[in-house]
CSV table of C-alpha atoms in Angstrom, one decimal:
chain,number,residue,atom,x,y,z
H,152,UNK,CA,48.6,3.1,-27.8
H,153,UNK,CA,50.6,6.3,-29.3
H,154,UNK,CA,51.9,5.5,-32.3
H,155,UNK,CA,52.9,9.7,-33.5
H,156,UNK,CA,54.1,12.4,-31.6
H,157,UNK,CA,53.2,16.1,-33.0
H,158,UNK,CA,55.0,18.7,-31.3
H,159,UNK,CA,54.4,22.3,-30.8
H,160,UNK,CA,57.6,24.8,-31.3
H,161,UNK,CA,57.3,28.1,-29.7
H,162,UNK,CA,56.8,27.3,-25.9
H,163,UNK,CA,57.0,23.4,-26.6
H,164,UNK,CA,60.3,22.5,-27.6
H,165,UNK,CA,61.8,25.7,-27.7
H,166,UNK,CA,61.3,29.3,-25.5
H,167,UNK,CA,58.9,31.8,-26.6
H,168,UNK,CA,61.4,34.3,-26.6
H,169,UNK,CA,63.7,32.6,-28.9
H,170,UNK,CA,60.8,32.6,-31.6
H,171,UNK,CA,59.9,36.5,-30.9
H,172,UNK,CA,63.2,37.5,-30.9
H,173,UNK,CA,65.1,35.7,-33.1
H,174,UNK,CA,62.6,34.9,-35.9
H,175,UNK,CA,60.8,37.8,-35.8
H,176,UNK,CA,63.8,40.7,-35.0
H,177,UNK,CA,65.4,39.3,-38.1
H,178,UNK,CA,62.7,39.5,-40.0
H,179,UNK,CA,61.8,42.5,-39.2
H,180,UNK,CA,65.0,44.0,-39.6
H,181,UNK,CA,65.5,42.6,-43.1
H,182,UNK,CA,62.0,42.7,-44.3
H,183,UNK,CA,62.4,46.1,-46.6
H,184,UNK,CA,65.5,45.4,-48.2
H,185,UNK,CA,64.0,41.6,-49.0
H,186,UNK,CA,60.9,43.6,-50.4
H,187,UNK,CA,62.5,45.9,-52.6
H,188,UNK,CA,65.2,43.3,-54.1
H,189,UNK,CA,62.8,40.5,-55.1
H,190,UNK,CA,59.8,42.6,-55.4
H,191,UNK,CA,59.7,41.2,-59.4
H,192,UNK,CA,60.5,37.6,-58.3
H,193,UNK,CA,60.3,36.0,-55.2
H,194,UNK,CA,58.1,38.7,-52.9
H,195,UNK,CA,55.5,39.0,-55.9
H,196,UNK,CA,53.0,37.0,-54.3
H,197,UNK,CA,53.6,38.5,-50.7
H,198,UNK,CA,53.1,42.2,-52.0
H,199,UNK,CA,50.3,40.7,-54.1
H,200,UNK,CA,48.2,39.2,-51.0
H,201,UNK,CA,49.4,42.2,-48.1
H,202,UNK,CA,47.7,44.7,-50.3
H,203,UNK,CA,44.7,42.3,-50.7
H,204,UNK,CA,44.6,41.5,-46.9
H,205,UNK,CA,45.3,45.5,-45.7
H,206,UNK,CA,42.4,46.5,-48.6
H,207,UNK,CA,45.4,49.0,-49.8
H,208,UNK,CA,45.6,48.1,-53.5
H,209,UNK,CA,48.1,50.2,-54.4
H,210,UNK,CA,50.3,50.1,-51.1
H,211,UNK,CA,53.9,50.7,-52.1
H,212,UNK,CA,56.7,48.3,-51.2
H,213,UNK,CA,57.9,50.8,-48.2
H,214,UNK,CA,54.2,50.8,-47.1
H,215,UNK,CA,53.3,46.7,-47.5
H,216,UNK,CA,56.8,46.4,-45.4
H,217,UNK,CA,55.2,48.9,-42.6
H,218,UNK,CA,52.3,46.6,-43.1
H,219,UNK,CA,53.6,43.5,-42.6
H,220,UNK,CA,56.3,44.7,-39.6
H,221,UNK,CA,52.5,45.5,-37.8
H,222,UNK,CA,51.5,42.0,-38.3
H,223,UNK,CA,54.4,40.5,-36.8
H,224,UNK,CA,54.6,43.2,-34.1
H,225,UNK,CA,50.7,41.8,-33.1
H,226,UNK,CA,51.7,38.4,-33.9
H,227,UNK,CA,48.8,38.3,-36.7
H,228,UNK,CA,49.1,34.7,-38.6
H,229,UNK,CA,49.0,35.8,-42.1
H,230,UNK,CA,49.9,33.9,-44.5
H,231,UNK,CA,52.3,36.8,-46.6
H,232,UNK,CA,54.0,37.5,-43.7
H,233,UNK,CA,54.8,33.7,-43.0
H,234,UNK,CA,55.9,33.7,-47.1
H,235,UNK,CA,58.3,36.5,-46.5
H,236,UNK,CA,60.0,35.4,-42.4
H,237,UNK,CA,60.5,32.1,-44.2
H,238,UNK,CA,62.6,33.6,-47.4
H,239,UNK,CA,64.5,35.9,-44.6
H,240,UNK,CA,64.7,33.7,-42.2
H,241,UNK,CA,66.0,31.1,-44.6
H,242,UNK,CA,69.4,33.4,-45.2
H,243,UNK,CA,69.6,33.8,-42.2
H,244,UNK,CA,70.0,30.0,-40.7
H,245,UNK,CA,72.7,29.9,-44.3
H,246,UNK,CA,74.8,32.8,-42.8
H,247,UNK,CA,75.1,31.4,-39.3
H,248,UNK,CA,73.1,34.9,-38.1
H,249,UNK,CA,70.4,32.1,-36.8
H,250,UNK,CA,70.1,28.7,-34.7
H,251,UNK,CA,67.1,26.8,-34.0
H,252,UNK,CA,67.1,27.6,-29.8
H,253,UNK,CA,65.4,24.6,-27.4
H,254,UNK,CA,65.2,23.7,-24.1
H,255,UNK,CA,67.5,21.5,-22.6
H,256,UNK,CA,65.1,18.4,-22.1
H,257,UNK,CA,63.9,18.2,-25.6
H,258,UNK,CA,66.8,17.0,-28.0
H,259,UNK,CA,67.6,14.0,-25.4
H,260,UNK,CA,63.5,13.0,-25.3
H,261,UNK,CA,62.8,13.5,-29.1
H,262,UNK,CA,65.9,11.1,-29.8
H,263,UNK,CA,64.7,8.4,-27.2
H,264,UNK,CA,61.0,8.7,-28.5
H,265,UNK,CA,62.7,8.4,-32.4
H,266,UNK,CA,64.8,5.0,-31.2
H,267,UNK,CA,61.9,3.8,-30.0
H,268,UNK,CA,59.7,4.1,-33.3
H,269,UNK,CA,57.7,6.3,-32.6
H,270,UNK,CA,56.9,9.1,-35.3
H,271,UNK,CA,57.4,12.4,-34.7
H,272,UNK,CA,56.2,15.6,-36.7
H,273,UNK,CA,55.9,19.0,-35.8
H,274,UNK,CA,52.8,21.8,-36.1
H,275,UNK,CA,53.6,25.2,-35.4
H,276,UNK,CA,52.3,28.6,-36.8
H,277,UNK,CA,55.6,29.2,-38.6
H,278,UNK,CA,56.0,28.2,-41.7
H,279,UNK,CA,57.1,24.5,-42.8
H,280,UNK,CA,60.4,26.0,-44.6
H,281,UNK,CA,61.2,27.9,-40.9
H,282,UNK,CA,60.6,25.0,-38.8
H,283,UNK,CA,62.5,22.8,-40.9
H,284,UNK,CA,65.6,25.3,-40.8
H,285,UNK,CA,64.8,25.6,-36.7
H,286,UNK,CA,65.7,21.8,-36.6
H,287,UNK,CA,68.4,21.6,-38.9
H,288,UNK,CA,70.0,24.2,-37.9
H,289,UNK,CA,69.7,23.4,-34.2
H,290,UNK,CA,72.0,24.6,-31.0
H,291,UNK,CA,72.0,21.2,-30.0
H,292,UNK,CA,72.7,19.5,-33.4
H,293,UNK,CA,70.8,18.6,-36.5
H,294,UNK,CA,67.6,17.3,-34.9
H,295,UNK,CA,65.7,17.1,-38.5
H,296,UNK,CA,66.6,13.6,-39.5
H,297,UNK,CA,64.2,13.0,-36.4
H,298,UNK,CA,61.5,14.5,-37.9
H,299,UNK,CA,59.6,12.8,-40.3
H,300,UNK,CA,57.0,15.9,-41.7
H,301,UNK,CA,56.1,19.3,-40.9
H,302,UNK,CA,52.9,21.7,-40.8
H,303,UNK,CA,52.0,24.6,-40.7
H,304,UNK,CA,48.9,26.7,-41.5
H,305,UNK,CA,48.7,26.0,-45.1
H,306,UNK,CA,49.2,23.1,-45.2
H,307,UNK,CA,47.2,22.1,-42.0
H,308,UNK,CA,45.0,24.8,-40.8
H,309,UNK,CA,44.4,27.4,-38.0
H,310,UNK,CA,45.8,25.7,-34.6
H,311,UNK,CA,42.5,26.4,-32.6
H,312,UNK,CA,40.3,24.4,-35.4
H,313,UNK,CA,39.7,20.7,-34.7
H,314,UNK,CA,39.5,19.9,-38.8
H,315,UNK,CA,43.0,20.6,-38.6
H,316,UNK,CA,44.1,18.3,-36.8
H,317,UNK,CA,41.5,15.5,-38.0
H,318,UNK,CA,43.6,16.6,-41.4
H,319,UNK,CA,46.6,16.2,-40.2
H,320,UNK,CA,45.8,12.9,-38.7
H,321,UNK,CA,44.3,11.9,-42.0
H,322,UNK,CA,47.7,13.0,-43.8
H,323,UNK,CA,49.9,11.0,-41.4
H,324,UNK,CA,47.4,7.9,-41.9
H,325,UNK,CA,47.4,7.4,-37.8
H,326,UNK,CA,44.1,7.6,-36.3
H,327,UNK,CA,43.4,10.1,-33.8
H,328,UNK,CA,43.5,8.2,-30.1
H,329,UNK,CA,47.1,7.1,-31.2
H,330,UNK,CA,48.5,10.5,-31.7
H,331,UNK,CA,49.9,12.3,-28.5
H,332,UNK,CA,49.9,16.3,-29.4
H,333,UNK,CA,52.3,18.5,-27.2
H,334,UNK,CA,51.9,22.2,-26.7
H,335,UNK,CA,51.8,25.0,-24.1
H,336,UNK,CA,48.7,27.3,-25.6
H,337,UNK,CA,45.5,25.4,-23.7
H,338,UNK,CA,43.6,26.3,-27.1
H,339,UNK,CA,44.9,24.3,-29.4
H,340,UNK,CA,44.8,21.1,-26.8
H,341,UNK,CA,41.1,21.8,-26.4
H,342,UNK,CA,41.1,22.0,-30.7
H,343,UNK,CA,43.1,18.4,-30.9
H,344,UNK,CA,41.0,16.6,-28.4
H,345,UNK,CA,37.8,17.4,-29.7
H,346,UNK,CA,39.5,16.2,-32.9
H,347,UNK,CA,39.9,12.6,-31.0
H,348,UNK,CA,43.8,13.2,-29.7
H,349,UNK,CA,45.6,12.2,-26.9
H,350,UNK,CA,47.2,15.6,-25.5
H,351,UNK,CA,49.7,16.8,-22.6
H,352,UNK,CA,50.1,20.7,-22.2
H,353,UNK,CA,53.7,21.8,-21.0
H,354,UNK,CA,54.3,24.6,-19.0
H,355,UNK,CA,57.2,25.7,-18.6
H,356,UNK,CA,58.8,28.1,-16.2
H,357,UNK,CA,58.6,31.8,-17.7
H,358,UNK,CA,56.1,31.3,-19.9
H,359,UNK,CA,53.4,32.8,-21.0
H,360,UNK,CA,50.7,30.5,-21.4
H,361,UNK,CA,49.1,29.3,-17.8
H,362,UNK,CA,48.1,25.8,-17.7
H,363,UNK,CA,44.3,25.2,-17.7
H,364,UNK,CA,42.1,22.1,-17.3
H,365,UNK,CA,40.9,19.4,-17.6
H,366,UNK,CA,44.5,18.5,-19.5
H,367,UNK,CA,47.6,16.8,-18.1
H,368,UNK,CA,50.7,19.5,-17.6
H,369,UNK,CA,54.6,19.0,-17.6
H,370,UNK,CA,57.5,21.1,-17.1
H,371,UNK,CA,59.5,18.8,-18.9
H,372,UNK,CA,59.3,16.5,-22.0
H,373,UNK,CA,61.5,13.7,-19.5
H,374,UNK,CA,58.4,13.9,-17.4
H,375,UNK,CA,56.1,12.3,-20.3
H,376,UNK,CA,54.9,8.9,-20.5
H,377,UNK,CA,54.7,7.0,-23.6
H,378,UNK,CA,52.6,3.8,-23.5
């Protein structure tokens, strides 16, 4: 019986290219200016750990911005980068340059699935303070009071790793078999059912993930069945 529902963002609940171009053009954009104004308070600990990552030491702010615009460019999960895109990204929900973007199925399913008690939480490679702005902050209406927690990679682990979600699980205090995980990246299904979950993959049209077995696909969160 599913008892918890984790959900996947980018290519799950909301398109890939909102993510990429949204999230990551604004960061991007703003990520110099963020740099040099709170590089002695807030972006401390992001210069700190880029220099330590990139082995440049003494990397200037102008240089760990170049750095860090490469990582998000390649998509690199580093954990400085996720710091900084979740101070940007942060103003930029709060000064209306940013909405949380999903597909048209998911607000109506996640609000049935809440009614009917199930728990729902989201895992995403973004970082906790992003994906809680992407649901407040929602096209489609505050969707975060539907939420009951959020993870990310520091808080939960790499998404291809089965001891993260045996972590998770332990967090939430549901055992595995009664926690359904929903993503599009065949990778981290294989990762949660070795770590004892219930999984569907969801494909969706235009993106970028193929579906692969042995796993259950939808196109559509109305198409999944809750027992």
């Amino acid at each position: 019986m599913t008892r918890a529902i984790v959900l996947d963002i980018e290519g799950t609940t909301s398109p890939t290219d909102a993510v990429r171009t949204d999230l990551y053009g604004y960061t991007a954009a703003h990520l110099p200016a963020w740099l040099a104004e709170n590089a002695d308070g807030t972006a401390v600990s992001v210069i700190t750990a880029t220099r330590e990552l990139a082995g440049e030491p003494h990397a200037s702010t102008d240089r760990v911005a170049d750095i860090l615009r490469g990582w998000l460019e390649s998509d690199v999960k580093a954990e400085p980068l996720k710091t900084a895109q979740g101070a940007i990204c942060a103003q930029g929900f709060r000064a209306g340059a940013l909405h949380g973007r999903f597909f048209d199925d998911v607000a109506p399913a996640l609000n049935a699935w809440h009614a009917d008690g199930f728990a729902l939480f989201v895992y995403s490679s973004g970082s906790v303070r992003n994906q809680r702005d992407w649901f407040t902050y929602a096209d489609a209406g505050d969707l975060s009071d539907l939420i009951t927690d959020h993870f990310d990679l520091v808080s939960a682990g790499p998404k291809r790793e089965p001891t993260s979600y045996t972590s998770i699980s332990a967090r939430i205090a549901v055992p595995p078999p009664e926690i359904l995980f929903l993503s599009d990246h065949p990778d981290e299904l294989d990762a949660a059912v070795t770590a004892g979950w219930t999984v569907v993959g969801v494909h969706r049209p235009g993106e970028p993930n193929p579906a692969r077995p042995p796993h259950l696909w939808v196109s559509s969160f109305a198409d999944i069945e809750l027992d």
